[in-house]
Short mmCIF file of C-alpha atoms in Angstrom, two decimals:
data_model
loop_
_atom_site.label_atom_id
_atom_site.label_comp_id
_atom_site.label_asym_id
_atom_site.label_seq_id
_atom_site.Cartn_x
_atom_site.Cartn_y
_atom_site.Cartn_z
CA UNK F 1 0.00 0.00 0.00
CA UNK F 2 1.49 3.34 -0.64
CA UNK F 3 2.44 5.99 1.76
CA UNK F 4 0.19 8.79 2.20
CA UNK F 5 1.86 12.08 1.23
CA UNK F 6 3.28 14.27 3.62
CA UNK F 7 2.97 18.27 3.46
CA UNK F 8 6.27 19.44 5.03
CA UNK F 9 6.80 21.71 7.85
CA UNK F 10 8.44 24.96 7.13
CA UNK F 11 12.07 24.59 6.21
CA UNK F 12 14.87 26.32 8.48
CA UNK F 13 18.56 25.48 7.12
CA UNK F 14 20.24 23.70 10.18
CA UNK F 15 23.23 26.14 11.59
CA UNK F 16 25.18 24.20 14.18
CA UNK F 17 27.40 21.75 12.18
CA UNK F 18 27.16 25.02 9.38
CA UNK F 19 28.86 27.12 11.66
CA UNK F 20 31.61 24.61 12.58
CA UNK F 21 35.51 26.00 12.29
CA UNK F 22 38.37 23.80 11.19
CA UNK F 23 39.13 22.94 14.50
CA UNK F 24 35.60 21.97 15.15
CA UNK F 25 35.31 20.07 12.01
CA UNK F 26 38.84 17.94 12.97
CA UNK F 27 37.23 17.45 16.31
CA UNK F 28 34.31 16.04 15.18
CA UNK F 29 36.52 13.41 12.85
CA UNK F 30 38.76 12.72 15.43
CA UNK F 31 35.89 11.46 18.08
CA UNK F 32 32.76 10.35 16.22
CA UNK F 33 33.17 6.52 15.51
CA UNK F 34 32.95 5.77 12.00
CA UNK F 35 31.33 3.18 10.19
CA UNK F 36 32.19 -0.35 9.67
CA UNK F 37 33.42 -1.86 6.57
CA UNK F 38 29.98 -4.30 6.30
CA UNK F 39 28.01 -1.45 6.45
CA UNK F 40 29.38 -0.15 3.17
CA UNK F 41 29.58 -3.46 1.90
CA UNK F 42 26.25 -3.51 2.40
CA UNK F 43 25.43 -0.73 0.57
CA UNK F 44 28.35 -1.25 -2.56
CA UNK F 45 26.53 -5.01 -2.67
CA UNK F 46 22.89 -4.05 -2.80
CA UNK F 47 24.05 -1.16 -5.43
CA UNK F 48 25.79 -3.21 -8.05
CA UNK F 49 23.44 -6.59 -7.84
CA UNK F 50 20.50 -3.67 -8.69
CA UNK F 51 22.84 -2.52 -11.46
CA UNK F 52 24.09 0.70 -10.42
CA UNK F 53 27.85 1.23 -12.04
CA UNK F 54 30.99 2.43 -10.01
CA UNK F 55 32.34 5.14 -11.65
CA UNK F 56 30.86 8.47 -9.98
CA UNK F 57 29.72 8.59 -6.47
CA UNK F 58 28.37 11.66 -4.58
CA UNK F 59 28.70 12.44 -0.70
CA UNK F 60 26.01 14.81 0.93
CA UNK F 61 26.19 16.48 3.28
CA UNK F 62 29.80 14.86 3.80
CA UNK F 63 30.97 16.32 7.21
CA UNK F 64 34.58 15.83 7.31
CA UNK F 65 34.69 13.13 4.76
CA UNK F 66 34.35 10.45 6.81
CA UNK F 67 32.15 7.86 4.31
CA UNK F 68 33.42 9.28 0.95
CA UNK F 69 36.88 8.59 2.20
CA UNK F 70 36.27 5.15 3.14
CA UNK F 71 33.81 4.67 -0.11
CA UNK F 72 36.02 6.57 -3.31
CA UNK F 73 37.92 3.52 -3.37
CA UNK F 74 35.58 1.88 -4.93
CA UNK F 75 34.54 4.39 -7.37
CA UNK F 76 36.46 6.08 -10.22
CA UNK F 77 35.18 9.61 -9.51
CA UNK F 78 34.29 10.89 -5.68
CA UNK F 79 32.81 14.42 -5.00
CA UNK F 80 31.70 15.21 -1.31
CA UNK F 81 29.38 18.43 -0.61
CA UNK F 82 28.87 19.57 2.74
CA UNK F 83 27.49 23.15 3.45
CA UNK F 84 30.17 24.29 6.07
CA UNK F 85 33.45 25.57 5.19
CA UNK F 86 34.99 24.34 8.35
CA UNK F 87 33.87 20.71 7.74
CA UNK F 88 35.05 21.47 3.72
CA UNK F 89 38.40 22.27 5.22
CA UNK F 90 38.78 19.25 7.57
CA UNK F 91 37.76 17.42 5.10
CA UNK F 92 40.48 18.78 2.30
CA UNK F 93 43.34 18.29 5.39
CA UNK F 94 42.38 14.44 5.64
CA UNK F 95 42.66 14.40 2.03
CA UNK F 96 41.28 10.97 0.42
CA UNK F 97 41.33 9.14 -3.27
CA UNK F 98 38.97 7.36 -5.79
CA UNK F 99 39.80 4.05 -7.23
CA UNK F 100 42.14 5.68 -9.80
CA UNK F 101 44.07 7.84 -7.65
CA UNK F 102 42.70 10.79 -8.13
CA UNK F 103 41.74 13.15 -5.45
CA UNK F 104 38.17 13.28 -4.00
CA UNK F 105 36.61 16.43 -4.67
CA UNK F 106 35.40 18.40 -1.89
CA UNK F 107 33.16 21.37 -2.10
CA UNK F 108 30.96 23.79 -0.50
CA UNK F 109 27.05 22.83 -1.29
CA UNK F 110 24.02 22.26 0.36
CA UNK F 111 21.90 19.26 -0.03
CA UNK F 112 19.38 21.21 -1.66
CA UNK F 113 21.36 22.31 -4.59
CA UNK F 114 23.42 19.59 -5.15
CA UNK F 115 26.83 21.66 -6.58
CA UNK F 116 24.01 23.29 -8.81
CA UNK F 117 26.31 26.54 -8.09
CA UNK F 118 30.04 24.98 -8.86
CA UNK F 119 32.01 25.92 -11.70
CA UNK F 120 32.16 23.11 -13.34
CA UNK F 121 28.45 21.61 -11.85
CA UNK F 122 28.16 18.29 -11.16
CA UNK F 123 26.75 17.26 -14.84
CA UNK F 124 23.25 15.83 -15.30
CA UNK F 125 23.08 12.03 -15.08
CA UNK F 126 25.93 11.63 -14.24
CA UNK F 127 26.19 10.35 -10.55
CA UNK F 128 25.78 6.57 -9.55
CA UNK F 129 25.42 6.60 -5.99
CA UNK F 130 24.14 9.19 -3.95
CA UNK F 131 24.80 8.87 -0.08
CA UNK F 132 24.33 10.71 2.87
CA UNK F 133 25.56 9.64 6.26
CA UNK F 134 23.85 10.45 9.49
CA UNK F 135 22.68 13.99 7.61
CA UNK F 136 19.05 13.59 5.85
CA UNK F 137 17.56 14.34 8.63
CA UNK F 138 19.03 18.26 8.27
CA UNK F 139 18.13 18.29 4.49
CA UNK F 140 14.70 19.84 2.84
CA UNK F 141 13.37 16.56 1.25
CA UNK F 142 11.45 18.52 -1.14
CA UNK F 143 14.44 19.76 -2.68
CA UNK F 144 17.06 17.03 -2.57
CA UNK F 145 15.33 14.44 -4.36
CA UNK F 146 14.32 16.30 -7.28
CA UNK F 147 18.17 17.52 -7.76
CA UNK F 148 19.10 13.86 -6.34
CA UNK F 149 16.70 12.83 -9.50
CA UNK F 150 18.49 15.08 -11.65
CA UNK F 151 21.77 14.33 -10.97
CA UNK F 152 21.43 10.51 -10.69
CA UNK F 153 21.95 8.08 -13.86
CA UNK F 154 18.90 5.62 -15.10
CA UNK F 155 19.07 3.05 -12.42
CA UNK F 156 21.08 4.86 -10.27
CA UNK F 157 21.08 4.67 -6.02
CA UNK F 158 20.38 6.73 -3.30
CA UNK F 159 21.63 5.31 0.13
CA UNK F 160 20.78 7.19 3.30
CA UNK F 161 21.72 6.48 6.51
CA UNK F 162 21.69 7.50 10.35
CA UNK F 163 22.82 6.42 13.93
CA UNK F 164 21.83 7.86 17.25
CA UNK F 165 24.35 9.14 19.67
CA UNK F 166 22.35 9.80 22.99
CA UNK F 167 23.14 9.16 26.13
CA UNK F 168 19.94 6.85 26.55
CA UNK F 169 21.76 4.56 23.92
CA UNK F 170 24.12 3.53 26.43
CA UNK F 171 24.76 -0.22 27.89
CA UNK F 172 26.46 -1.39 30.56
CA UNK F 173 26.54 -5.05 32.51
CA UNK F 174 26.34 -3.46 35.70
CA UNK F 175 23.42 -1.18 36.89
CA UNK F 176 21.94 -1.03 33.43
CA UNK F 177 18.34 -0.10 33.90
CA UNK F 178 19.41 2.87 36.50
CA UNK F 179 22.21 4.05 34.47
CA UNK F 180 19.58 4.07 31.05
CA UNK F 181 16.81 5.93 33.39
CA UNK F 182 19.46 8.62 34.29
CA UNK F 183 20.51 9.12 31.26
CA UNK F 184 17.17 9.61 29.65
CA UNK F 185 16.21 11.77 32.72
CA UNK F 186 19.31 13.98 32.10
CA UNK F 187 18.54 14.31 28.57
CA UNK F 188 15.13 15.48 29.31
CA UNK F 189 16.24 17.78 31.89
CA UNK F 190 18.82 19.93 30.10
CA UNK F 191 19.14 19.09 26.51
CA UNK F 192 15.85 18.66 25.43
CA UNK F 193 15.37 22.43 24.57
CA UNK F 194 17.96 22.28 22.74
CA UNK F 195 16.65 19.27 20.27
CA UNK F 196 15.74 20.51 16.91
CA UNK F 197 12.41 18.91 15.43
CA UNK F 198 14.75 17.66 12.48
CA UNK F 199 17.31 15.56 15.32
CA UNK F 200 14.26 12.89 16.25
CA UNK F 201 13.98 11.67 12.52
CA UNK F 202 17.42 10.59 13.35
CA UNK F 203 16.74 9.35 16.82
CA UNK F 204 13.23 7.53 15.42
CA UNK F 205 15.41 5.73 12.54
CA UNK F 206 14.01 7.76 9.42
CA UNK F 207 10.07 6.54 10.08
CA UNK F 208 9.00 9.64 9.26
CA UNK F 209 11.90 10.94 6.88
CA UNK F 210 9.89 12.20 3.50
CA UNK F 211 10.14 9.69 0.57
CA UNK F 212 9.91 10.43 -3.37
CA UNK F 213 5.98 9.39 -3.03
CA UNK F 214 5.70 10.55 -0.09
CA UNK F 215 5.99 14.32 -0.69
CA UNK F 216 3.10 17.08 -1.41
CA UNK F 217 4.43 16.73 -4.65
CA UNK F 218 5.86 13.11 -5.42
CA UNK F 219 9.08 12.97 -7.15
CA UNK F 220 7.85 9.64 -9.89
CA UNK F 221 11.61 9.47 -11.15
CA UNK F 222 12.25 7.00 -8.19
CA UNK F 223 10.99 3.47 -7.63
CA UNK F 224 8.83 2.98 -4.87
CA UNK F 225 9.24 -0.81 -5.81
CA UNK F 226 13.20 -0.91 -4.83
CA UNK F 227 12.36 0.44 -1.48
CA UNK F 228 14.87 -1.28 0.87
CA UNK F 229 15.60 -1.01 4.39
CA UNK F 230 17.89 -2.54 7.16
CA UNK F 231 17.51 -1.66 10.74
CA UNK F 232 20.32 -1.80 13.49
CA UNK F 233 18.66 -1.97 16.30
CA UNK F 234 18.99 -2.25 20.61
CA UNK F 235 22.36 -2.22 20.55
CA UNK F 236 22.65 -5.79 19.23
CA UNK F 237 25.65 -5.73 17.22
CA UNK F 238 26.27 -9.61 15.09
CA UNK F 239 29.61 -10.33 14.08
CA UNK F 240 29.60 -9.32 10.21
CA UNK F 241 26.31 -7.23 10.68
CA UNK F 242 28.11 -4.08 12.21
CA UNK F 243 27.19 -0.65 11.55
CA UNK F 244 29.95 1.39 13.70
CA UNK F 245 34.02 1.01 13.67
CA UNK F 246 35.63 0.99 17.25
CA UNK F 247 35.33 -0.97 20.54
CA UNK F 248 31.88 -1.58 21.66
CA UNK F 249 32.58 -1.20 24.68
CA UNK F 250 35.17 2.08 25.67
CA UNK F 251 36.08 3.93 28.76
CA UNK F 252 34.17 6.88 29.91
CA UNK F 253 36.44 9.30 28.59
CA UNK F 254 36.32 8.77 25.35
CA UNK F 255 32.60 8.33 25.65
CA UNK F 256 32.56 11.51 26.76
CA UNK F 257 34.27 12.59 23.62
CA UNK F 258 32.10 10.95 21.30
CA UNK F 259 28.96 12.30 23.43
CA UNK F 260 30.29 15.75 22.77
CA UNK F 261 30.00 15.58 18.76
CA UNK F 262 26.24 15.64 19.12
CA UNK F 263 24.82 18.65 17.71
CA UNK F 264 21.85 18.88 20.74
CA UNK F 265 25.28 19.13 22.63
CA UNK F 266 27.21 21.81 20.67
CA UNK F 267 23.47 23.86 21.37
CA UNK F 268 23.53 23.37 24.81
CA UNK F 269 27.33 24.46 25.23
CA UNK F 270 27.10 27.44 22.86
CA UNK F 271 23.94 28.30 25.72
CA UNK F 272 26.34 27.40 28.34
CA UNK F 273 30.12 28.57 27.50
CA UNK F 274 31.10 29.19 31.43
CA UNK F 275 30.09 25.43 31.96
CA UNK F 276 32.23 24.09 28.79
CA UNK F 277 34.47 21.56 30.13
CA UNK F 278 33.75 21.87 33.67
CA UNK F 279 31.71 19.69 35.74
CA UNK F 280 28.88 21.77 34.70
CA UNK F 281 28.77 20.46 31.65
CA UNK F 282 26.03 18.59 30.36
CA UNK F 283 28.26 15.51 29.19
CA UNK F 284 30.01 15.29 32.28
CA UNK F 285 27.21 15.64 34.29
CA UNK F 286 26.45 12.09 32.77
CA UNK F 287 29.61 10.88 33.07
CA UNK F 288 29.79 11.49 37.17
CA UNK F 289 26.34 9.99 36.96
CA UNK F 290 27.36 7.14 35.08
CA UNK F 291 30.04 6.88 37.01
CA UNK F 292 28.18 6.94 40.28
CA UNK F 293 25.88 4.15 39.11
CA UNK F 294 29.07 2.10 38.30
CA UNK F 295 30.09 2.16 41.63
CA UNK F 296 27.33 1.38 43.64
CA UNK F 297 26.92 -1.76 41.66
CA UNK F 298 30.60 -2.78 42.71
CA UNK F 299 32.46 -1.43 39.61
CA UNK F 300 36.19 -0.27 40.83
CA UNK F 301 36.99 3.00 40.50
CA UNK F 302 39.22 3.26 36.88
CA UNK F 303 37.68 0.44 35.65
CA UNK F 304 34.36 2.33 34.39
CA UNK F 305 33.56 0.86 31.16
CA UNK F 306 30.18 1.05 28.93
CA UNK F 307 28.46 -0.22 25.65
CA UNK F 308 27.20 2.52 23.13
CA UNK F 309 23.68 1.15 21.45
CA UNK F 310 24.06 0.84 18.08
CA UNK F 311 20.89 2.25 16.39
CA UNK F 312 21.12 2.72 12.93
CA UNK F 313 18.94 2.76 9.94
CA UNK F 314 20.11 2.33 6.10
CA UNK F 315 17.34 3.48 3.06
CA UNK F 316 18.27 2.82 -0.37
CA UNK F 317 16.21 3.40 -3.48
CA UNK F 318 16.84 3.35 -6.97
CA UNK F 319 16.02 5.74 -9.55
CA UNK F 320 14.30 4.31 -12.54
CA UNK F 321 16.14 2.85 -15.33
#
């Protein structure tokens, strides 16, 4: 049965990651985990045995590069977009390759135009996979797929994809239930005003992200019939079904770390400078907790250690051929 269309909400352009410096950008890439080989075989697989080609692929809303430089490999041309010149410049540092050597091509775009404004554009039909990694939920659906349409060849892919990073998404084998509660309780406490509508499509696994027919105006170049999606989900994580790179299971600090990436979080601390890295701060505030919770269940002190859910979504559909 098909999806009943869905009038959008007014569009605001998301500003935190936008705004982000160099420094922020290498931050971000130096503390966000990235994702695991067999998720992108998963995607490369599902491309090619629906006949999508490897020469061109296109990154959106690429952050720092950390899927296109893991993906160009594969391809003979790679072009990332993000919107922020800080992320573009990270991104540029890190540096990356396509399957022929050649550079990957980083620019300044939104999702929304596509590199519509680059000298050269991207050219028309031209692009065989189309990704976006933990960012749809920031773009104006309205306007991405009918450029994504554009841009993409006959029987070409899009592949979208998200993971939460919340604080209730953490496991541990000691004091689980109390340390999830506090966490969520936190969360609602001081960062829920800082949530943007846009962050819970992430955090609900794309349910409600807007589809080609599921738009006031339906984009018909895509094939509802190729639909395909693969949830990650409670942070169950099967040998050769990962989504994420990194230990499962880390120290506090660099939980911490990765906590701080979080966009809700950059919000909060931009509200809350004097309380940046202090035991004000928001993240540490569930750290101590954590911490706390650890402890009265018997953990030794410098031994803290916790799981990170892995929630994750992947959409792919194909344009028609």
């Amino acid at each position: 049965m098909a999806e009943t269309a869905l009038t959008p909400a007014p569009f605001s352009s998301e500003k935190t990651f936008r705004s982000y410096t160099h420094e922020q950008g290498t931050t971000y890439s130096q503390n966000r985990r990235g994702y695991h080989p067999n998720l992108y075989r998963t995607i490369i697989d599902h491309h090619t045995s629906t006949g999508g080609q490897l020469t061109t692929i296109l990154d959106v809303g690429c952050g720092p590069g950390t899927a296109i430089r893991e993906l160009a490999p594969r391809f003979t041309h790679a072009i990332g977009l993000d919107p922020s010149g800080g992320m573009m410049s990270t991104a540029r540092s890190l540096g990356g390759v396509s399957s022929t050597s050649q550079p990957i091509r980083f620019e300044v775009s939104t999702a929304e135009d596509l590199g519509s404004q680059l000298s050269p554009p991207i050219p028309d039909s031209s692009v065989d996979l189309i990704t976006a990694a933990t960012a749809a939920h920031w773009f104006d659906m309205s306007r991405f797929w009918p450029r994504a349409a554009q841009l993409l060849k006959p029987g070409g892919t899009v592949a979208l994809w998200t993971v939460t990073l919340t604080g209730s998404s953490i496991y541990a084998t000691h004091n689980r239930p109390a340390i999830q509660a506090a966490m969520s309780e936190l969360e609602d406490r001081h960062l829920k005003p800082y949530m943007e509508p846009r962050s819970l499509l992430g955090r609900d696994l794309y349910i409600d992200l807007p589809l080609p027919w599921t738009l006031a105006r339906p984009v018909p170049d895509f094939d509802e019939s190729t639909f395909y999606r693969k949830e990650w989900k409670d942070g169950v994580c099967v040998e050769g079904d990962e989504f994420l790179t990194g230990q499962p299971t880390v120290d506090l600090e660099t939980l911490e770390k990765a906590l701080g990436t979080s966009s809700t979080v950059t919000r909060w601390r931009e509200a809350h400078p004097d309380a940046v890295g202090t035991e004000r701060d928001v993240v540490r505030m569930m750290r101590r907790e954590i911490e706390r919770l650890l402890h009265e269940a018997g953990v030794e002190r410098g031994k803290e250690m916790v799981k990170g859910g892995v929630a994750g979504v992947l959409l792919m559909v194909k344009k028609r051929a």
